[in-house]
Short mmCIF file of C-alpha atoms and ligand atoms in Angstrom, two decimals:
data_model
loop_
_atom_site.label_atom_id
_atom_site.label_comp_id
_atom_site.label_asym_id
_atom_site.label_seq_id
_atom_site.Cartn_x
_atom_site.Cartn_y
_atom_site.Cartn_z
CA MET A 90 -42.06 37.89 -130.62
CA LEU A 91 -39.75 37.26 -127.72
CA HIS A 92 -36.26 38.59 -127.95
CA ARG A 93 -33.05 37.58 -126.30
CA ASN A 94 -32.11 39.45 -123.24
CA PRO A 95 -29.12 41.65 -123.99
CA ARG A 96 -28.13 41.73 -120.33
CA ARG A 97 -27.96 37.99 -120.01
CA LYS A 98 -24.20 37.92 -119.83
CA SER A 99 -24.18 39.89 -116.62
CA ILE A 100 -25.60 36.98 -114.67
CA SER A 101 -24.01 34.08 -116.46
CA GLY A 102 -20.65 32.48 -116.05
CA LEU A 103 -20.74 31.92 -112.33
CA LYS A 104 -20.42 28.32 -111.34
CA VAL A 105 -22.61 27.08 -108.54
CA PRO A 106 -24.26 23.70 -108.10
CA ASN A 107 -27.35 23.44 -110.24
CA LYS A 108 -29.63 22.35 -107.46
CA GLN A 109 -28.57 24.92 -104.99
CA CYS A 110 -31.35 26.53 -103.06
CA PHE A 111 -31.12 30.06 -101.87
CA VAL A 112 -33.24 32.73 -100.42
CA ARG A 113 -32.66 36.40 -100.62
CA GLU A 114 -34.41 39.16 -98.85
CA VAL A 115 -35.14 41.87 -101.33
CA ASN A 116 -35.31 45.39 -100.06
CA PRO A 117 -35.80 47.90 -102.83
CA GLN A 118 -35.89 50.79 -100.40
CA ARG A 119 -32.13 50.66 -100.21
CA ASP A 120 -30.17 52.99 -102.42
CA ARG A 121 -28.56 50.52 -104.78
CA MET A 122 -30.40 47.46 -105.90
CA ASP A 123 -27.16 45.71 -106.78
CA LYS A 124 -25.71 46.15 -103.32
CA LEU A 125 -28.31 44.15 -101.51
CA GLN A 126 -27.11 42.18 -98.57
CA GLU A 127 -27.69 38.52 -98.51
CA VAL A 128 -29.84 37.53 -95.61
CA THR A 129 -29.07 34.17 -94.12
CA TRP A 130 -31.72 31.56 -94.64
CA PRO A 131 -34.11 32.34 -91.78
CA SER A 132 -33.63 29.59 -89.20
CA THR A 133 -37.37 29.06 -89.00
CA TRP A 134 -37.40 28.11 -92.71
CA THR A 135 -35.30 25.05 -92.02
CA TYR A 136 -36.80 21.73 -91.05
CA ARG A 137 -36.00 20.34 -87.62
CA ASP A 138 -38.67 18.04 -86.29
CA LYS A 139 -42.42 17.62 -86.59
CA GLN A 140 -43.27 19.31 -83.29
CA ASP A 141 -40.96 22.22 -84.01
CA VAL A 142 -42.56 22.66 -87.43
CA ARG A 143 -46.01 22.66 -85.89
CA GLU A 144 -45.14 25.48 -83.50
CA LYS A 145 -42.67 27.57 -85.54
CA ASN A 146 -44.04 27.17 -89.02
CA LEU A 147 -47.69 26.12 -88.79
CA ARG A 148 -48.73 28.13 -85.75
CA GLY A 149 -45.91 30.65 -86.29
CA ASN A 150 -47.00 31.04 -89.94
CA MET A 151 -43.49 30.93 -91.38
CA PRO A 152 -42.39 29.23 -94.62
CA LEU A 153 -40.44 26.01 -94.53
CA LEU A 154 -38.34 24.05 -96.97
CA ILE A 155 -37.93 20.29 -96.57
CA PRO A 156 -35.15 18.98 -98.81
CA GLY A 157 -35.50 15.40 -100.01
CA ALA A 158 -39.17 15.21 -99.02
CA THR A 159 -40.13 13.20 -102.10
CA ALA A 160 -37.31 10.66 -101.88
CA GLU A 161 -39.52 7.71 -100.96
CA TRP A 162 -42.48 8.55 -103.19
CA PRO A 163 -43.54 6.06 -105.85
CA LEU A 164 -43.53 8.85 -108.45
CA SER A 165 -39.99 9.89 -107.54
CA LYS A 166 -38.76 6.42 -108.45
CA LEU A 167 -39.56 7.39 -112.05
CA ALA A 168 -38.10 10.88 -111.87
CA HIS A 169 -34.79 9.80 -113.42
CA LEU A 170 -36.51 8.64 -116.65
CA PRO A 171 -36.21 10.70 -119.82
CA THR A 172 -39.03 13.22 -120.01
CA LYS A 173 -41.22 11.34 -122.47
CA SER A 174 -40.95 8.00 -120.67
CA PHE A 175 -41.59 9.72 -117.38
CA LEU A 176 -44.78 11.26 -118.72
CA ALA A 177 -45.89 8.05 -120.40
CA SER A 178 -45.44 6.24 -117.06
CA LEU A 179 -47.37 8.94 -115.27
CA LEU A 180 -50.18 8.60 -117.76
CA SER A 181 -50.37 4.86 -117.28
CA ILE A 182 -50.41 5.12 -113.46
CA VAL A 183 -53.11 7.78 -113.48
CA GLU A 184 -55.11 5.79 -116.04
CA GLN A 185 -55.37 2.87 -113.62
CA HIS A 186 -57.23 5.03 -111.12
CA THR A 187 -59.19 7.68 -112.95
CA ASN A 188 -60.41 8.88 -116.31
CA ILE A 189 -57.49 10.53 -118.05
CA ASP A 190 -59.79 11.84 -120.80
CA GLU A 191 -61.70 14.02 -118.41
CA PRO A 192 -61.27 17.70 -119.31
CA LEU A 193 -59.07 19.57 -116.86
CA CYS A 194 -58.02 23.14 -116.63
CA ALA A 195 -54.80 23.84 -118.47
CA ALA A 196 -53.51 27.34 -118.10
CA LYS A 197 -51.75 28.46 -121.23
CA CYS A 198 -49.20 30.54 -119.46
CA CYS A 199 -47.51 32.07 -122.41
CA ALA A 200 -46.02 35.51 -122.29
CA CYS A 201 -48.47 37.25 -124.55
CA GLU A 202 -51.80 35.71 -123.86
CA PRO A 203 -52.31 33.84 -120.63
CA SER A 204 -55.56 31.94 -120.80
CA SER A 205 -57.24 28.81 -119.60
CA VAL A 206 -58.35 25.95 -121.77
CA SER A 207 -59.89 22.57 -121.18
CA MET A 208 -57.57 19.69 -121.78
CA SER A 209 -57.43 16.17 -120.42
CA LEU A 210 -54.26 14.67 -118.98
CA ARG A 211 -54.04 12.37 -122.00
CA GLU A 212 -54.35 15.29 -124.37
CA TYR A 213 -51.78 17.31 -122.42
CA VAL A 214 -49.20 14.56 -122.37
CA THR A 215 -49.78 13.46 -125.94
CA THR A 216 -50.08 16.84 -127.64
CA THR A 217 -47.67 18.82 -125.54
CA TRP A 218 -45.03 16.14 -125.13
CA LEU A 219 -45.34 12.81 -126.87
CA ALA A 220 -46.21 14.11 -130.30
CA LYS A 221 -43.23 16.44 -130.34
CA PRO A 222 -39.95 15.55 -131.99
CA ASP A 223 -37.33 13.89 -129.81
CA ALA A 224 -35.57 17.18 -129.52
CA PHE A 225 -38.50 18.43 -127.48
CA PRO A 226 -38.14 19.97 -125.02
CA PRO A 227 -35.19 21.86 -126.41
CA LYS A 228 -32.06 21.63 -124.33
CA LEU A 229 -31.69 24.68 -122.22
CA PRO A 230 -28.41 26.17 -121.25
CA PRO A 231 -27.62 25.00 -117.73
CA LEU A 232 -29.10 27.35 -115.23
CA GLN A 233 -26.60 29.26 -113.25
CA PHE A 234 -27.49 30.79 -109.97
CA LEU A 235 -25.39 33.33 -108.24
CA ASP A 236 -23.75 32.11 -105.11
CA ALA A 237 -23.54 35.69 -103.97
CA PRO A 238 -26.06 38.32 -102.97
CA MET A 239 -28.75 38.43 -105.57
CA ALA A 240 -30.89 41.46 -106.09
CA LEU A 241 -34.40 41.00 -107.29
CA LYS A 242 -33.47 42.62 -110.55
CA ASP A 243 -30.89 39.88 -111.12
CA ALA A 244 -33.43 37.27 -110.19
CA LEU A 245 -35.80 38.77 -112.71
CA GLU A 246 -33.07 38.82 -115.34
CA LEU A 247 -32.52 35.18 -114.62
CA LEU A 248 -36.16 34.39 -115.16
CA ARG A 249 -36.19 36.40 -118.36
CA THR A 250 -33.11 34.57 -119.57
CA ILE A 251 -34.83 31.27 -119.10
CA THR A 252 -37.91 32.48 -120.92
CA THR A 253 -36.19 34.06 -123.85
CA SER A 254 -33.49 31.47 -124.46
CA LYS A 255 -35.86 28.89 -125.88
CA PRO A 256 -36.98 29.76 -129.37
CA ASP A 257 -39.15 26.65 -129.60
CA PHE A 258 -41.14 27.78 -126.63
CA ALA A 259 -41.68 31.26 -127.98
CA CYS A 260 -45.32 31.97 -128.38
CA ASP A 261 -46.73 32.23 -131.86
CA THR A 262 -49.91 33.78 -130.41
CA LYS A 263 -52.23 31.43 -132.28
CA SER A 264 -51.47 28.16 -130.61
CA CYS A 265 -48.70 28.85 -128.08
CA ASN A 266 -48.58 25.11 -127.76
CA GLY A 267 -45.11 25.02 -126.36
CA SER A 268 -45.97 26.49 -123.03
CA VAL A 269 -48.84 24.87 -121.21
CA TYR A 270 -49.37 24.45 -117.50
CA LEU A 271 -51.77 21.68 -116.49
CA LYS A 272 -53.05 22.72 -113.11
CA ASP A 273 -56.25 21.09 -112.11
CA LEU A 274 -55.60 17.41 -111.84
CA HIS A 275 -57.45 16.69 -108.60
CA LEU A 276 -55.95 13.93 -106.54
CA ASP A 277 -59.23 13.17 -104.84
CA ILE A 278 -59.03 9.42 -105.32
CA ASN A 279 -57.07 7.90 -102.47
CA SER A 280 -55.73 5.00 -104.48
CA LEU A 281 -54.37 7.43 -107.08
CA ALA A 282 -52.75 9.64 -104.44
CA THR A 283 -51.16 6.58 -102.82
CA ALA A 284 -49.84 5.37 -106.16
CA LEU A 285 -48.04 8.69 -106.63
CA TYR A 286 -46.90 10.19 -103.33
CA ARG A 287 -47.08 10.41 -99.52
CA VAL A 288 -48.18 13.39 -97.47
CA PRO A 289 -45.21 14.69 -95.47
CA PRO A 290 -46.07 13.76 -91.86
CA MET A 291 -45.80 17.33 -90.53
CA PHE A 292 -48.54 18.38 -92.99
CA ALA A 293 -50.89 15.48 -92.35
CA ASP A 294 -53.16 17.13 -89.78
CA ASP A 295 -55.79 18.39 -92.21
CA PHE A 296 -59.38 19.46 -91.49
CA LEU A 297 -60.12 20.63 -95.05
CA ASN A 298 -59.55 17.68 -97.36
CA PRO A 299 -61.41 14.97 -95.44
CA PHE A 300 -64.45 17.27 -95.29
CA PHE A 301 -64.32 18.18 -99.00
CA LYS A 302 -63.67 14.68 -100.35
CA HIS A 303 -60.01 15.52 -100.94
CA GLN A 304 -60.78 18.19 -103.50
CA TYR A 305 -57.83 20.35 -102.45
CA ARG A 306 -55.07 17.97 -103.54
CA PHE A 307 -53.54 18.59 -106.95
CA LEU A 308 -50.97 17.55 -109.48
CA TYR A 309 -49.35 20.36 -111.48
CA VAL A 310 -47.28 19.77 -114.57
CA GLY A 311 -45.78 22.47 -116.74
CA THR A 312 -43.16 23.28 -119.28
CA SER A 313 -40.45 25.74 -118.33
CA SER A 314 -41.44 29.35 -117.87
CA THR A 315 -45.03 28.49 -117.03
CA PHE A 316 -46.16 30.26 -113.93
CA THR A 317 -48.77 30.97 -111.32
CA PRO A 318 -49.50 34.66 -110.83
CA LEU A 319 -49.33 36.48 -107.53
CA HIS A 320 -52.01 35.26 -105.12
CA ALA A 321 -52.74 34.18 -101.56
CA ASP A 322 -54.23 30.73 -101.31
CA VAL A 323 -57.89 29.80 -101.32
CA LEU A 324 -59.58 30.37 -97.95
CA ARG A 325 -56.19 31.62 -96.71
CA SER A 326 -55.33 27.99 -96.18
CA PHE A 327 -51.78 26.66 -95.92
CA SER A 328 -50.29 24.97 -98.93
CA TRP A 329 -47.38 22.68 -99.54
CA THR A 330 -45.80 21.99 -102.89
CA ALA A 331 -43.37 19.17 -103.55
CA ASN A 332 -41.28 19.15 -106.70
CA VAL A 333 -41.09 15.59 -107.95
CA ARG A 334 -39.29 16.84 -110.99
CA GLY A 335 -37.87 20.24 -111.84
CA ARG A 336 -37.50 23.40 -109.80
CA LYS A 337 -39.65 26.40 -109.08
CA ALA A 338 -38.75 30.01 -108.40
CA TRP A 339 -40.85 31.68 -105.73
CA LEU A 340 -41.39 35.28 -104.83
CA LEU A 341 -43.02 35.55 -101.41
CA PHE A 342 -44.51 38.41 -99.46
CA PRO A 343 -45.19 38.12 -95.73
CA PRO A 344 -48.78 38.82 -94.69
CA THR A 345 -47.66 41.99 -92.96
CA GLN A 346 -47.23 43.58 -96.38
CA LYS A 347 -49.86 46.16 -96.91
CA ALA A 348 -52.53 45.29 -99.42
CA GLU A 349 -51.81 48.42 -101.43
CA HIS A 350 -48.16 47.40 -101.82
CA LEU A 351 -49.22 44.06 -103.14
CA ALA A 352 -51.66 45.73 -105.45
CA ALA A 353 -48.84 47.97 -106.65
CA PHE A 354 -46.72 44.91 -107.33
CA GLU A 355 -49.48 43.28 -109.28
CA GLN A 356 -49.90 46.50 -111.21
CA VAL A 357 -46.28 46.53 -112.34
CA ALA A 358 -45.68 42.82 -112.58
CA GLY A 359 -48.99 41.89 -114.10
CA LEU A 360 -49.53 38.19 -114.23
CA ASP A 361 -46.05 36.98 -113.53
CA LEU A 362 -42.53 37.96 -112.71
CA ARG A 363 -41.31 38.57 -116.20
CA GLY A 364 -42.41 42.01 -117.34
CA VAL A 365 -40.93 43.87 -114.37
CA LYS A 366 -38.54 46.68 -115.09
CA GLU A 367 -35.99 47.87 -112.61
CA ALA A 368 -37.71 51.21 -112.20
CA ASP A 369 -40.90 49.38 -111.26
CA LEU A 370 -39.20 47.77 -108.33
CA GLN A 371 -39.66 50.91 -106.30
CA ALA A 372 -43.28 49.88 -106.06
CA LEU A 373 -42.39 46.67 -104.30
CA PRO A 374 -43.08 46.23 -100.62
CA SER A 375 -40.06 46.59 -98.41
CA HIS A 376 -39.57 42.91 -97.72
CA CYS A 377 -40.09 40.06 -100.03
CA PHE A 378 -38.26 36.80 -100.52
CA PHE A 379 -37.03 35.19 -103.67
CA MET A 380 -36.00 31.58 -103.60
CA VAL A 381 -35.46 28.59 -105.82
CA GLN A 382 -37.08 25.40 -104.62
CA PRO A 383 -34.92 22.42 -105.54
CA GLU A 384 -36.15 19.23 -107.14
CA GLY A 385 -37.18 16.66 -104.55
CA SER A 386 -38.05 19.21 -101.87
CA ALA A 387 -41.35 20.25 -100.33
CA PHE A 388 -42.07 23.90 -99.68
CA PHE A 389 -44.62 25.08 -97.13
CA VAL A 390 -46.50 28.32 -97.82
CA PRO A 391 -48.12 29.71 -94.68
CA SER A 392 -51.56 31.33 -94.54
CA ASN A 393 -51.95 34.70 -96.18
CA TRP A 394 -48.46 34.90 -97.68
CA TYR A 395 -48.78 36.22 -101.23
CA HIS A 396 -46.67 34.33 -103.71
CA ALA A 397 -45.86 34.14 -107.41
CA VAL A 398 -44.41 30.91 -108.77
CA PHE A 399 -42.41 30.20 -111.90
CA ASN A 400 -41.35 26.81 -113.31
CA LEU A 401 -37.65 26.75 -114.15
CA ASP A 402 -36.99 23.42 -115.82
CA PRO A 403 -38.16 21.88 -119.12
CA LEU A 404 -40.60 19.74 -117.13
CA THR A 405 -41.71 20.66 -113.64
CA LEU A 406 -44.11 18.28 -111.94
CA SER A 407 -45.34 18.99 -108.44
CA ILE A 408 -47.87 17.72 -105.96
CA ASN A 409 -49.73 20.41 -104.11
CA HIS A 410 -52.15 20.38 -101.16
CA ASN A 411 -54.17 23.18 -99.66
CA TRP A 412 -55.21 22.53 -96.10
CA PHE A 413 -55.92 23.99 -92.70
CA ASN A 414 -56.15 22.76 -89.14
CA ALA A 415 -56.39 24.22 -85.62
CA THR A 416 -53.11 26.10 -86.02
CA ASN A 417 -54.39 28.38 -88.80
CA ILE A 418 -58.14 28.19 -88.31
CA MET A 419 -58.19 31.84 -87.19
CA HIS A 420 -56.71 32.90 -90.54
CA VAL A 421 -59.46 31.04 -92.35
CA PHE A 422 -62.18 32.48 -90.16
CA GLU A 423 -60.80 36.03 -90.43
CA HIS A 424 -60.76 35.61 -94.19
CA LEU A 425 -64.39 34.50 -94.28
CA LYS A 426 -65.33 37.48 -92.12
CA SER A 427 -63.52 39.90 -94.38
CA GLN A 428 -65.22 38.32 -97.39
CA GLU A 429 -68.55 38.79 -95.65
CA LEU A 430 -67.70 42.42 -95.07
CA SER A 431 -66.95 42.97 -98.75
CA ILE A 432 -70.20 41.24 -99.74
CA ARG A 433 -72.16 43.43 -97.33
CA LYS A 434 -70.54 46.54 -98.71
CA GLU A 435 -71.44 45.52 -102.20
CA LEU A 436 -74.96 44.64 -101.23
CA SER A 437 -75.42 48.00 -99.61
CA ALA A 438 -73.97 49.74 -102.66
CA TRP A 439 -76.41 47.80 -104.79
CA SER A 440 -79.31 48.80 -102.63
CA ASN A 441 -78.28 52.42 -103.08
CA GLU A 442 -77.40 53.08 -99.50
CA THR A 443 -75.37 56.23 -99.37
CA HIS A 444 -73.70 55.56 -96.06
CA TRP A 445 -72.21 52.58 -94.44
CA GLN A 446 -74.68 52.60 -91.60
CA ASN A 447 -75.25 50.82 -88.41
CA GLU A 448 -71.72 49.59 -87.68
CA LYS A 449 -72.94 47.34 -84.95
CA LYS A 450 -75.36 45.46 -87.10
CA ASN A 451 -72.69 44.87 -89.66
CA ASN A 452 -69.98 43.93 -87.24
CA LEU A 453 -69.37 40.49 -88.57
CA CYS A 454 -68.24 38.97 -85.29
CA ASP A 455 -71.80 39.51 -84.24
CA SER A 456 -73.47 38.51 -87.44
CA SER A 457 -74.19 34.99 -86.28
CA ASP A 458 -77.18 36.73 -84.74
CA LYS A 459 -79.30 35.93 -87.76
CA SER A 460 -82.53 37.27 -86.35
CA SER A 461 -81.28 40.89 -86.48
CA ASP A 462 -79.73 40.60 -89.93
CA GLU A 463 -82.04 40.55 -92.92
CA ASN A 464 -79.10 40.06 -95.30
CA TYR A 465 -77.69 37.06 -93.49
CA GLU A 466 -78.92 34.38 -95.90
CA THR A 467 -77.96 36.38 -98.99
CA VAL A 468 -74.48 37.05 -97.63
CA GLN A 469 -73.99 33.37 -96.81
CA THR A 470 -75.17 32.27 -100.25
CA ILE A 471 -72.71 34.62 -101.97
CA LEU A 472 -69.95 33.66 -99.54
CA LYS A 473 -70.44 30.00 -100.32
CA ALA A 474 -70.42 30.70 -104.04
CA ASN A 475 -67.26 32.83 -103.77
CA ALA A 476 -65.23 31.02 -101.15
CA ALA A 477 -66.75 27.51 -101.28
CA LEU A 478 -67.35 27.80 -97.55
CA ASP A 479 -69.92 29.72 -95.52
CA ARG A 480 -70.43 29.91 -91.75
CA LYS A 481 -72.63 26.84 -91.74
CA GLY A 482 -70.02 24.91 -93.74
CA LEU A 483 -67.18 25.98 -91.49
CA ARG A 484 -69.15 24.94 -88.41
CA ALA A 485 -69.97 21.55 -89.94
CA LEU A 486 -66.33 21.11 -90.93
CA LEU A 487 -65.12 21.88 -87.41
CA LEU A 488 -67.66 19.55 -85.88
CA ALA A 489 -66.48 16.79 -88.23
CA ALA A 490 -62.81 17.46 -87.37
CA PRO A 491 -61.22 15.85 -84.30
CA ARG A 492 -63.21 16.69 -81.18
CA LEU A 493 -61.91 19.51 -79.01
CA ASP A 494 -60.69 17.13 -76.33
CA HIS A 495 -58.74 15.18 -78.94
CA LEU A 496 -56.82 18.22 -80.15
CA GLU A 497 -53.12 18.35 -79.50
CA ASN A 498 -52.80 21.19 -77.04
CA ASP A 499 -54.39 24.20 -75.36
CA ALA A 500 -53.61 26.59 -78.21
CA ASP A 501 -55.37 24.30 -80.70
CA ARG A 502 -58.39 23.82 -78.45
CA ALA A 503 -58.62 27.55 -77.74
CA ALA A 504 -58.51 28.45 -81.44
CA VAL A 505 -61.19 25.96 -82.47
CA ALA A 506 -63.37 26.80 -79.46
CA THR A 507 -63.13 30.52 -80.28
CA VAL A 508 -64.21 30.00 -83.87
CA LEU A 509 -67.02 27.63 -82.90
CA GLY A 510 -68.12 30.13 -80.26
CA GLN A 511 -68.24 32.98 -82.78
CA LEU A 512 -70.03 30.80 -85.31
CA GLY A 513 -72.71 30.14 -82.73
CA ASN A 514 -75.50 28.15 -84.26
CA ALA A 515 -74.71 29.23 -87.84
CA GLY A 516 -76.99 27.30 -90.08
O1 LIG B 886 -46.65 25.67 -108.34
C1 LIG B 886 -47.41 26.56 -108.68
O2 LIG B 886 -47.49 26.98 -109.84
C2 LIG B 886 -48.31 27.21 -107.67
C3 LIG B 886 -48.13 26.66 -106.29
C4 LIG B 886 -48.87 27.47 -105.29
O3 LIG B 886 -49.40 28.52 -105.55
C5 LIG B 886 -48.99 26.96 -103.92
O4 LIG B 886 -48.37 25.95 -103.56
O5 LIG B 886 -49.71 27.58 -103.13
FE1 LIG B 887 -50.62 29.21 -103.96
#
């Protein structure tokens, strides 16, 4: 049973605009968590122009917020509707393009028992929303964000406040039907995607989706306090998320954070940001960012940044793409190589090897030399099963992408040529 947060008062009562966006650098190494300095919004996180974004954010691998990115989207034209009408309209648009009875993955992100279930869009909208009394979702107290330095512990209190202030959403363990996050609506049909949204132009250069029949484009819709646990994105691709409706809280860790720090965070935080106690914060890496992404904005998550996401409003609907191009191809390739390394280690453990032998043979930069590697095919099969992409697939994808001489600049050409060179004749 969820209980009200007794410390709620300490963060309430401060008036700031509801849709304010802020970012705070959180540094738990400092002596007093409540004396954290506000860091100014890093200048690289602010949108200037497409070329600047390509260099500073895509190649520079820095986050970016684009306010108002959804303003002209067909779906945004409906965003002012009451929740139920909005969802009914969504259902009818989606129904014109695809089968809304197809089972999808709905994560039941409730506090006590996160789990995944199969549910179609129709089922989600009708059982989670339309069949509920008009009072659903319950009115939440207006969210109040501090317009002053915010320590992570206050941010966490804020999230807990949101979670615990909605009795109707409290989980009854058996059904927890108040809190469901529909995550896997693939926007792989072009006509459906066009009926809903437009890809922000600075994110349009995409090698991944055209090759995989647009399987990495998604619609997410969740009730408040649903969440996505800490993770780095598939294939270490980029992602962008645009909030058509509602806001999301993000906790972000730069890729420079050591893996063991992230593991320590996951250990204390578990699946989401809620169970963290102040004492646990000592385990956090020295720099992480907390921010609230406003409605109508798009947020760019660079390669290899770990992030945990939390939906703040009664209904949060976002469009999300994973993608990569020449600017982050090295991140993708490095990820595949590190996955190969792990697979090799496991294979050798399985075959009872006591030592990690023959470094040279297992140096993965060289492992395109298939003739000297008896595990090559096995490693590639497992890699493809795990990561959806093996060396052969990556090579085919790059050969299907714009030709080297069509790429924008020297840095792009050099990156793609390097990866193709290392892939050799992978096949
Ligand atoms: O919105 C979410 O719940 C997750 C979004 C995310 O992980 C991403 O954009 O990479
Ligand atoms: Fe993600």
